């Protein structure tokens, strides 16, 4: 029997309510079932669910380690496919996704990284008009050796370096540095993107929507909690991102990327210091970030710098404004169900 061309890794941690739906979205692909394998990695047992997975020829990995990077590292070792793609347990694949992934990689044997676009859905599967985290509105096809800072920032702006469920890549690019993946806590998407930039190959950011990103309370969205919990959870989440940014920076060996990755670290430090009461630290990070504008010359980066300056003089007022801004953004997305 031939090996499957694609390995789909579905990750679940402390959450099971959406998992079967995620699995079904992969089982219902138009691509022939013999062309892909499904691996579910989770930290819990459920007799009914496990029986369902086994009946459908799905490999189950019971893994109770913390940190998404370590769980993915452990799962990738079980993959037989040449192409690896991810699906978080609360997200879904469009039925044509794996067919498009298969065609795209087979058409270009130098393609190493592929990122599709997505619909945002609510907990009931209804499509929302306003996407989370932006969304690629144009396609970009390029060689990693021709990349420069402007292209990297453009890809970030299009969210072509974010969200695990939209990412597919050649297994060969990760094998040599797979142990570094175990140090990643919350940002495997950034890890895979920047590693792809270090390999001589093609990168495709695709504007076609082939994934459904689910927006719900347990997905990490913080728009419906009180102010103090919002500040504390935001600081904790940013601290995880900071740790990952430092890891990605430490294993990079490209001068242009080093400057960008350093600015990623500084930007995250600034985000954290804006939520703390240490004015001296905030000023230090503002000065550092101002020097990064050459690699962050976007409207959002300039707004962040200005917003950070306001935090210096009005920290509590600024924090409350930031909280209200995020709460309004949360409600806007939540209430944006698309009319049929």
mmCIF file of C-alpha atoms in Angstrom:
data_model
loop_
_atom_site.group_PDB
_atom_site.id
_atom_site.type_symbol
_atom_site.label_atom_id
_atom_site.label_comp_id
_atom_site.label_asym_id
_atom_site.label_seq_id
_atom_site.Cartn_x
_atom_site.Cartn_y
_atom_site.Cartn_z
ATOM 1 C CA UNK A 1 0.000 0.000 0.000
ATOM 2 C CA UNK A 2 1.342 3.437 -0.964
ATOM 3 C CA UNK A 3 2.054 5.965 1.757
ATOM 4 C CA UNK A 4 -0.421 8.847 2.054
ATOM 5 C CA UNK A 5 0.783 12.063 0.437
ATOM 6 C CA UNK A 6 -0.657 14.326 3.169
ATOM 7 C CA UNK A 7 -0.664 13.946 6.946
ATOM 8 C CA UNK A 8 -3.339 15.926 8.802
ATOM 9 C CA UNK A 9 -2.589 16.563 12.484
ATOM 10 C CA UNK A 10 -5.651 17.521 14.552
ATOM 11 C CA UNK A 11 -4.796 18.913 17.987
ATOM 12 C CA UNK A 12 -7.102 18.957 21.020
ATOM 13 C CA UNK A 13 -6.229 19.978 24.569
ATOM 14 C CA UNK A 14 -8.771 20.068 27.430
ATOM 15 C CA UNK A 15 -11.611 20.495 24.933
ATOM 16 C CA UNK A 16 -13.731 17.924 23.130
ATOM 17 C CA UNK A 17 -17.023 19.605 22.130
ATOM 18 C CA UNK A 18 -15.883 20.522 18.607
ATOM 19 C CA UNK A 19 -13.462 17.679 17.894
ATOM 20 C CA UNK A 20 -15.815 15.284 16.075
ATOM 21 C CA UNK A 21 -16.966 18.094 13.779
ATOM 22 C CA UNK A 22 -13.330 18.925 12.988
ATOM 23 C CA UNK A 23 -12.597 15.271 12.226
ATOM 24 C CA UNK A 24 -15.687 15.007 10.003
ATOM 25 C CA UNK A 25 -14.562 18.033 7.993
ATOM 26 C CA UNK A 26 -11.396 16.098 7.115
ATOM 27 C CA UNK A 27 -13.181 12.804 6.470
ATOM 28 C CA UNK A 28 -15.530 14.608 4.055
ATOM 29 C CA UNK A 29 -12.753 15.914 1.796
ATOM 30 C CA UNK A 30 -13.077 15.535 -1.963
ATOM 31 C CA UNK A 31 -9.507 14.196 -2.080
ATOM 32 C CA UNK A 32 -9.409 10.391 -2.155
ATOM 33 C CA UNK A 33 -9.110 9.016 1.401
ATOM 34 C CA UNK A 34 -6.081 6.919 0.449
ATOM 35 C CA UNK A 35 -4.148 10.110 -0.286
ATOM 36 C CA UNK A 36 -4.144 11.387 3.298
ATOM 37 C CA UNK A 37 -3.899 10.150 6.860
ATOM 38 C CA UNK A 38 -5.413 11.697 9.983
ATOM 39 C CA UNK A 39 -3.627 11.861 13.321
ATOM 40 C CA UNK A 40 -5.480 13.169 16.382
ATOM 41 C CA UNK A 41 -3.348 14.227 19.326
ATOM 42 C CA UNK A 42 -5.222 14.943 22.568
ATOM 43 C CA UNK A 43 -4.721 14.851 26.322
ATOM 44 C CA UNK A 44 -7.947 13.073 27.265
ATOM 45 C CA UNK A 45 -9.744 9.786 26.669
ATOM 46 C CA UNK A 46 -13.365 9.490 25.576
ATOM 47 C CA UNK A 47 -14.728 6.025 24.807
ATOM 48 C CA UNK A 48 -17.360 7.045 22.256
ATOM 49 C CA UNK A 49 -15.080 9.480 20.490
ATOM 50 C CA UNK A 50 -12.119 7.100 20.499
ATOM 51 C CA UNK A 51 -14.262 4.325 19.026
ATOM 52 C CA UNK A 52 -15.393 6.696 16.281
ATOM 53 C CA UNK A 53 -11.823 7.664 15.461
ATOM 54 C CA UNK A 54 -10.663 4.064 15.343
ATOM 55 C CA UNK A 55 -13.607 3.025 13.123
ATOM 56 C CA UNK A 56 -12.509 5.664 10.618
ATOM 57 C CA UNK A 57 -8.886 4.610 10.545
ATOM 58 C CA UNK A 58 -7.622 7.604 12.496
ATOM 59 C CA UNK A 59 -4.459 7.329 14.554
ATOM 60 C CA UNK A 60 -4.848 8.502 18.163
ATOM 61 C CA UNK A 61 -1.964 9.926 20.162
ATOM 62 C CA UNK A 62 -2.636 10.434 23.861
ATOM 63 C CA UNK A 63 -0.226 13.191 24.840
ATOM 64 C CA UNK A 64 -0.569 15.092 28.114
ATOM 65 C CA UNK A 65 2.445 17.377 27.716
ATOM 66 C CA UNK A 66 1.828 21.115 27.891
ATOM 67 C CA UNK A 67 2.749 23.481 25.080
ATOM 68 C CA UNK A 68 1.444 23.176 21.538
ATOM 69 C CA UNK A 69 4.962 23.045 20.084
ATOM 70 C CA UNK A 70 5.934 19.970 22.078
ATOM 71 C CA UNK A 71 2.670 18.209 21.175
ATOM 72 C CA UNK A 72 3.183 18.965 17.483
ATOM 73 C CA UNK A 73 6.819 17.803 17.697
ATOM 74 C CA UNK A 74 5.647 14.501 19.138
ATOM 75 C CA UNK A 75 2.914 14.123 16.488
ATOM 76 C CA UNK A 76 5.070 14.954 13.464
ATOM 77 C CA UNK A 77 7.232 11.931 14.262
ATOM 78 C CA UNK A 78 4.228 9.721 13.450
ATOM 79 C CA UNK A 79 3.522 11.364 10.079
ATOM 80 C CA UNK A 80 3.992 9.293 6.923
ATOM 81 C CA UNK A 81 3.021 12.008 4.463
ATOM 82 C CA UNK A 82 5.367 14.229 2.508
ATOM 83 C CA UNK A 83 3.073 17.195 3.249
ATOM 84 C CA UNK A 84 1.902 18.084 6.754
ATOM 85 C CA UNK A 85 -1.113 20.234 7.489
ATOM 86 C CA UNK A 86 -2.694 21.175 10.814
ATOM 87 C CA UNK A 87 -6.224 21.554 12.118
ATOM 88 C CA UNK A 88 -7.091 22.808 15.591
ATOM 89 C CA UNK A 89 -9.977 20.931 17.200
ATOM 90 C CA UNK A 90 -12.377 23.888 17.049
ATOM 91 C CA UNK A 91 -11.702 24.730 13.390
ATOM 92 C CA UNK A 92 -12.860 23.099 10.140
ATOM 93 C CA UNK A 93 -11.529 22.353 6.665
ATOM 94 C CA UNK A 94 -13.448 23.314 3.541
ATOM 95 C CA UNK A 95 -14.227 20.098 1.636
ATOM 96 C CA UNK A 96 -11.856 21.140 -1.195
ATOM 97 C CA UNK A 97 -8.924 22.029 1.044
ATOM 98 C CA UNK A 98 -6.800 18.892 0.767
ATOM 99 C CA UNK A 99 -7.428 18.631 -2.973
ATOM 100 C CA UNK A 100 -6.066 22.168 -3.359
ATOM 101 C CA UNK A 101 -3.115 21.441 -1.057
ATOM 102 C CA UNK A 102 -2.273 18.275 -2.986
ATOM 103 C CA UNK A 103 -2.497 19.960 -6.407
ATOM 104 C CA UNK A 104 -0.492 22.976 -5.288
ATOM 105 C CA UNK A 105 2.453 21.043 -3.860
ATOM 106 C CA UNK A 106 2.552 18.519 -6.717
ATOM 107 C CA UNK A 107 2.547 21.339 -9.258
ATOM 108 C CA UNK A 108 5.689 22.876 -7.718
ATOM 109 C CA UNK A 109 8.243 20.520 -6.185
ATOM 110 C CA UNK A 110 10.093 23.554 -4.771
ATOM 111 C CA UNK A 111 7.068 24.740 -2.792
ATOM 112 C CA UNK A 112 7.797 24.373 0.927
ATOM 113 C CA UNK A 113 5.137 26.484 2.680
ATOM 114 C CA UNK A 114 1.478 27.088 1.854
ATOM 115 C CA UNK A 115 -1.002 29.251 3.762
ATOM 116 C CA UNK A 116 -4.652 29.522 2.760
ATOM 117 C CA UNK A 117 -7.249 32.071 3.827
ATOM 118 C CA UNK A 118 -10.243 31.407 6.085
ATOM 119 C CA UNK A 119 -13.819 32.152 7.034
ATOM 120 C CA UNK A 120 -14.580 33.115 10.623
ATOM 121 C CA UNK A 121 -17.455 31.123 12.150
ATOM 122 C CA UNK A 122 -19.198 31.251 15.514
ATOM 123 C CA UNK A 123 -19.628 28.318 17.898
ATOM 124 C CA UNK A 124 -22.645 27.120 15.877
ATOM 125 C CA UNK A 125 -20.780 27.158 12.573
ATOM 126 C CA UNK A 126 -22.396 30.334 11.217
ATOM 127 C CA UNK A 127 -20.089 32.454 9.060
ATOM 128 C CA UNK A 128 -19.259 35.879 10.521
ATOM 129 C CA UNK A 129 -18.727 38.915 8.331
ATOM 130 C CA UNK A 130 -15.724 40.238 10.231
ATOM 131 C CA UNK A 131 -12.700 37.882 10.277
ATOM 132 C CA UNK A 132 -10.381 37.492 13.234
ATOM 133 C CA UNK A 133 -6.744 38.594 12.922
ATOM 134 C CA UNK A 134 -7.160 39.946 9.409
ATOM 135 C CA UNK A 135 -7.129 37.682 6.371
ATOM 136 C CA UNK A 136 -5.136 37.351 3.131
ATOM 137 C CA UNK A 137 -6.996 39.365 0.477
ATOM 138 C CA UNK A 138 -4.411 38.781 -2.222
ATOM 139 C CA UNK A 139 -2.161 35.875 -3.129
ATOM 140 C CA UNK A 140 1.634 36.034 -2.907
ATOM 141 C CA UNK A 141 3.958 33.491 -4.537
ATOM 142 C CA UNK A 142 7.682 33.954 -3.959
ATOM 143 C CA UNK A 143 11.021 32.311 -3.331
ATOM 144 C CA UNK A 144 12.334 32.503 0.222
ATOM 145 C CA UNK A 145 15.808 33.587 -0.954
ATOM 146 C CA UNK A 146 14.338 36.627 -2.708
ATOM 147 C CA UNK A 147 12.441 37.804 0.338
ATOM 148 C CA UNK A 148 13.117 41.178 1.985
ATOM 149 C CA UNK A 149 11.745 43.024 4.993
ATOM 150 C CA UNK A 150 8.921 44.682 3.050
ATOM 151 C CA UNK A 151 7.638 41.356 1.777
ATOM 152 C CA UNK A 152 7.778 39.819 5.268
ATOM 153 C CA UNK A 153 5.799 42.731 6.707
ATOM 154 C CA UNK A 154 3.302 42.502 3.859
ATOM 155 C CA UNK A 155 2.762 38.809 4.574
ATOM 156 C CA UNK A 156 2.247 39.603 8.257
ATOM 157 C CA UNK A 157 -0.244 42.315 7.345
ATOM 158 C CA UNK A 158 -2.157 39.784 5.253
ATOM 159 C CA UNK A 159 -2.033 37.320 8.191
ATOM 160 C CA UNK A 160 -0.174 34.908 5.958
ATOM 161 C CA UNK A 161 2.072 33.898 8.833
ATOM 162 C CA UNK A 162 -0.627 33.189 11.378
ATOM 163 C CA UNK A 163 -3.167 30.605 12.421
ATOM 164 C CA UNK A 164 -2.098 26.962 12.524
ATOM 165 C CA UNK A 165 -5.159 25.554 10.741
ATOM 166 C CA UNK A 166 -4.242 27.441 7.538
ATOM 167 C CA UNK A 167 -0.681 26.098 7.305
ATOM 168 C CA UNK A 168 0.689 23.250 5.168
ATOM 169 C CA UNK A 169 4.372 22.534 4.554
ATOM 170 C CA UNK A 170 6.826 19.909 3.337
ATOM 171 C CA UNK A 171 7.886 17.621 6.137
ATOM 172 C CA UNK A 172 11.495 17.789 4.936
ATOM 173 C CA UNK A 173 11.900 21.437 6.012
ATOM 174 C CA UNK A 174 11.104 20.698 9.656
ATOM 175 C CA UNK A 175 12.996 17.455 10.332
ATOM 176 C CA UNK A 176 16.352 19.125 10.934
ATOM 177 C CA UNK A 177 15.031 21.601 13.479
ATOM 178 C CA UNK A 178 12.125 19.657 14.962
ATOM 179 C CA UNK A 179 13.607 19.712 18.481
ATOM 180 C CA UNK A 180 13.396 23.516 18.500
ATOM 181 C CA UNK A 181 9.636 23.172 18.014
ATOM 182 C CA UNK A 182 9.349 21.690 21.519
ATOM 183 C CA UNK A 183 10.373 25.093 22.950
ATOM 184 C CA UNK A 184 7.364 26.815 21.368
ATOM 185 C CA UNK A 185 4.385 27.369 23.678
ATOM 186 C CA UNK A 186 1.708 29.249 21.700
ATOM 187 C CA UNK A 187 3.180 30.356 18.343
ATOM 188 C CA UNK A 188 3.905 27.375 16.090
ATOM 189 C CA UNK A 189 2.468 29.347 13.158
ATOM 190 C CA UNK A 190 5.221 31.970 13.451
ATOM 191 C CA UNK A 191 7.809 29.229 13.992
ATOM 192 C CA UNK A 192 6.925 27.395 10.767
ATOM 193 C CA UNK A 193 6.752 30.600 8.729
ATOM 194 C CA UNK A 194 10.159 31.886 9.771
ATOM 195 C CA UNK A 195 11.751 28.464 9.389
ATOM 196 C CA UNK A 196 10.381 28.319 5.828
ATOM 197 C CA UNK A 197 12.108 31.632 5.106
ATOM 198 C CA UNK A 198 15.447 30.056 6.001
ATOM 199 C CA UNK A 199 15.068 27.256 3.429
ATOM 200 C CA UNK A 200 15.625 27.660 -0.301
ATOM 201 C CA UNK A 201 12.132 27.110 -1.641
ATOM 202 C CA UNK A 202 8.862 28.710 -2.670
ATOM 203 C CA UNK A 203 6.213 30.160 -0.393
ATOM 204 C CA UNK A 204 2.573 30.587 -1.364
ATOM 205 C CA UNK A 205 0.142 32.800 0.556
ATOM 206 C CA UNK A 206 -3.241 31.967 -0.969
ATOM 207 C CA UNK A 207 -6.273 34.266 -0.788
ATOM 208 C CA UNK A 208 -8.654 31.352 -1.384
ATOM 209 C CA UNK A 209 -10.679 30.538 1.752
ATOM 210 C CA UNK A 210 -10.227 26.865 2.560
ATOM 211 C CA UNK A 211 -10.414 26.906 6.364
ATOM 212 C CA UNK A 212 -13.059 27.865 8.941
ATOM 213 C CA UNK A 213 -11.700 29.594 12.056
ATOM 214 C CA UNK A 214 -14.068 29.266 15.009
ATOM 215 C CA UNK A 215 -14.630 32.306 17.224
ATOM 216 C CA UNK A 216 -15.924 31.302 20.678
ATOM 217 C CA UNK A 217 -15.376 31.821 24.383
ATOM 218 C CA UNK A 218 -12.901 29.007 24.980
ATOM 219 C CA UNK A 219 -10.705 29.890 21.999
ATOM 220 C CA UNK A 220 -8.743 32.494 23.937
ATOM 221 C CA UNK A 221 -10.808 35.556 23.009
ATOM 222 C CA UNK A 222 -10.970 37.910 25.983
ATOM 223 C CA UNK A 223 -13.768 40.320 25.079
ATOM 224 C CA UNK A 224 -16.375 39.205 27.608
ATOM 225 C CA UNK A 225 -14.481 39.248 30.923
ATOM 226 C CA UNK A 226 -14.040 41.980 33.518
ATOM 227 C CA UNK A 227 -11.245 44.525 33.366
ATOM 228 C CA UNK A 228 -8.809 42.990 35.890
ATOM 229 C CA UNK A 229 -9.101 39.504 34.413
ATOM 230 C CA UNK A 230 -8.597 40.976 30.956
ATOM 231 C CA UNK A 231 -5.360 42.696 32.022
ATOM 232 C CA UNK A 232 -4.015 39.599 33.802
ATOM 233 C CA UNK A 233 -4.895 37.183 30.995
ATOM 234 C CA UNK A 234 -3.519 39.543 28.371
ATOM 235 C CA UNK A 235 -0.208 39.845 30.231
ATOM 236 C CA UNK A 236 0.004 36.076 30.578
ATOM 237 C CA UNK A 237 -0.725 35.485 26.897
ATOM 238 C CA UNK A 238 1.766 38.142 25.802
ATOM 239 C CA UNK A 239 4.407 36.548 28.066
ATOM 240 C CA UNK A 240 3.948 33.225 26.237
ATOM 241 C CA UNK A 241 4.274 35.022 22.904
ATOM 242 C CA UNK A 242 7.409 36.803 24.145
ATOM 243 C CA UNK A 243 9.025 33.508 25.101
ATOM 244 C CA UNK A 244 8.269 32.074 21.647
ATOM 245 C CA UNK A 245 9.517 35.210 19.896
ATOM 246 C CA UNK A 246 12.804 34.955 21.775
ATOM 247 C CA UNK A 247 13.130 31.289 20.815
ATOM 248 C CA UNK A 248 12.497 31.989 17.124
ATOM 249 C CA UNK A 249 14.981 34.880 17.240
ATOM 250 C CA UNK A 250 17.654 32.723 18.902
ATOM 251 C CA UNK A 251 17.635 30.005 16.216
ATOM 252 C CA UNK A 252 17.641 32.364 13.230
ATOM 253 C CA UNK A 253 20.816 32.846 11.157
ATOM 254 C CA UNK A 254 19.645 35.387 8.564
ATOM 255 C CA UNK A 255 20.681 39.024 9.081
ATOM 256 C CA UNK A 256 17.542 40.599 7.591
ATOM 257 C CA UNK A 257 15.253 38.252 9.502
ATOM 258 C CA UNK A 258 17.234 38.837 12.703
ATOM 259 C CA UNK A 259 16.321 42.519 12.626
ATOM 260 C CA UNK A 260 12.653 41.701 12.020
ATOM 261 C CA UNK A 261 12.604 39.020 14.717
ATOM 262 C CA UNK A 262 14.310 41.351 17.187
ATOM 263 C CA UNK A 263 11.559 43.876 16.521
ATOM 264 C CA UNK A 264 8.977 41.138 17.132
ATOM 265 C CA UNK A 265 10.524 40.637 20.580
ATOM 266 C CA UNK A 266 10.591 44.370 21.338
ATOM 267 C CA UNK A 267 7.007 44.829 20.143
ATOM 268 C CA UNK A 268 5.803 42.077 22.486
ATOM 269 C CA UNK A 269 7.794 43.549 25.372
ATOM 270 C CA UNK A 270 6.092 46.870 24.677
ATOM 271 C CA UNK A 271 2.653 45.235 24.701
ATOM 272 C CA UNK A 272 3.384 43.699 28.111
ATOM 273 C CA UNK A 273 4.830 46.866 29.623
ATOM 274 C CA UNK A 274 1.737 48.820 28.550
ATOM 275 C CA UNK A 275 -0.272 46.544 30.856
ATOM 276 C CA UNK A 276 2.096 46.883 33.804
ATOM 277 C CA UNK A 277 2.757 49.741 36.222
ATOM 278 C CA UNK A 278 6.510 50.060 35.590
ATOM 279 C CA UNK A 279 6.781 53.399 33.746
ATOM 280 C CA UNK A 280 10.587 53.174 33.477
ATOM 281 C CA UNK A 281 10.359 49.816 31.687
ATOM 282 C CA UNK A 282 7.666 51.150 29.366
ATOM 283 C CA UNK A 283 9.818 54.135 28.369
ATOM 284 C CA UNK A 284 12.775 51.811 27.696
ATOM 285 C CA UNK A 285 10.654 49.608 25.426
ATOM 286 C CA UNK A 286 9.209 52.633 23.641
ATOM 287 C CA UNK A 287 12.715 53.856 22.821
ATOM 288 C CA UNK A 288 13.710 50.385 21.596
ATOM 289 C CA UNK A 289 10.566 50.080 19.502
ATOM 290 C CA UNK A 290 11.000 53.522 17.947
ATOM 291 C CA UNK A 291 14.310 52.247 16.521
ATOM 292 C CA UNK A 292 12.400 49.367 14.906
ATOM 293 C CA UNK A 293 10.177 51.551 12.752
ATOM 294 C CA UNK A 294 12.485 50.917 9.818
ATOM 295 C CA UNK A 295 11.212 47.360 9.976
ATOM 296 C CA UNK A 296 7.792 48.288 11.312
ATOM 297 C CA UNK A 297 6.875 51.283 9.163
ATOM 298 C CA UNK A 298 3.168 50.511 9.118
ATOM 299 C CA UNK A 299 0.185 52.458 10.372
ATOM 300 C CA UNK A 300 -0.394 49.902 13.131
ATOM 301 C CA UNK A 301 3.204 50.101 14.358
ATOM 302 C CA UNK A 302 3.083 53.903 14.485
ATOM 303 C CA UNK A 303 -0.252 53.789 16.296
ATOM 304 C CA UNK A 304 1.204 51.340 18.813
ATOM 305 C CA UNK A 305 4.103 53.699 19.457
ATOM 306 C CA UNK A 306 1.749 56.645 19.975
ATOM 307 C CA UNK A 307 -0.556 54.553 22.140
ATOM 308 C CA UNK A 308 2.431 53.478 24.245
ATOM 309 C CA UNK A 309 3.397 57.127 24.825
ATOM 310 C CA UNK A 310 -0.106 57.848 26.091
ATOM 311 C CA UNK A 311 0.239 54.906 28.494
ATOM 312 C CA UNK A 312 3.312 56.579 30.026
ATOM 313 C CA UNK A 313 1.288 59.579 31.196
ATOM 314 C CA UNK A 314 -2.151 58.000 31.694
ATOM 315 C CA UNK A 315 -1.526 54.308 32.425
ATOM 316 C CA UNK A 316 -4.790 53.383 34.134
ATOM 317 C CA UNK A 317 -6.992 55.417 31.804
ATOM 318 C CA UNK A 318 -5.193 53.981 28.793
ATOM 319 C CA UNK A 319 -5.587 50.421 30.051
ATOM 320 C CA UNK A 320 -9.319 50.912 30.499
ATOM 321 C CA UNK A 321 -9.577 52.430 27.034
ATOM 322 C CA UNK A 322 -7.650 49.464 25.610
ATOM 323 C CA UNK A 323 -10.018 47.082 27.407
ATOM 324 C CA UNK A 324 -13.105 48.862 26.035
ATOM 325 C CA UNK A 325 -11.573 48.838 22.555
ATOM 326 C CA UNK A 326 -11.032 45.076 22.686
ATOM 327 C CA UNK A 327 -14.471 44.512 24.172
ATOM 328 C CA UNK A 328 -16.083 46.493 21.341
ATOM 329 C CA UNK A 329 -14.021 44.560 18.783
ATOM 330 C CA UNK A 330 -15.171 41.276 20.360
ATOM 331 C CA UNK A 331 -18.823 42.299 20.218
ATOM 332 C CA UNK A 332 -18.507 43.519 16.626
ATOM 333 C CA UNK A 333 -17.167 40.156 15.498
ATOM 334 C CA UNK A 334 -19.641 38.218 17.611
ATOM 335 C CA UNK A 335 -22.621 40.098 16.196
ATOM 336 C CA UNK A 336 -21.506 40.033 12.567
ATOM 337 C CA UNK A 337 -23.356 36.883 11.450
ATOM 338 C CA UNK A 338 -23.526 36.970 7.679
ATOM 339 C CA UNK A 339 -27.031 37.120 6.256
ATOM 340 C CA UNK A 340 -27.836 34.436 3.684
#
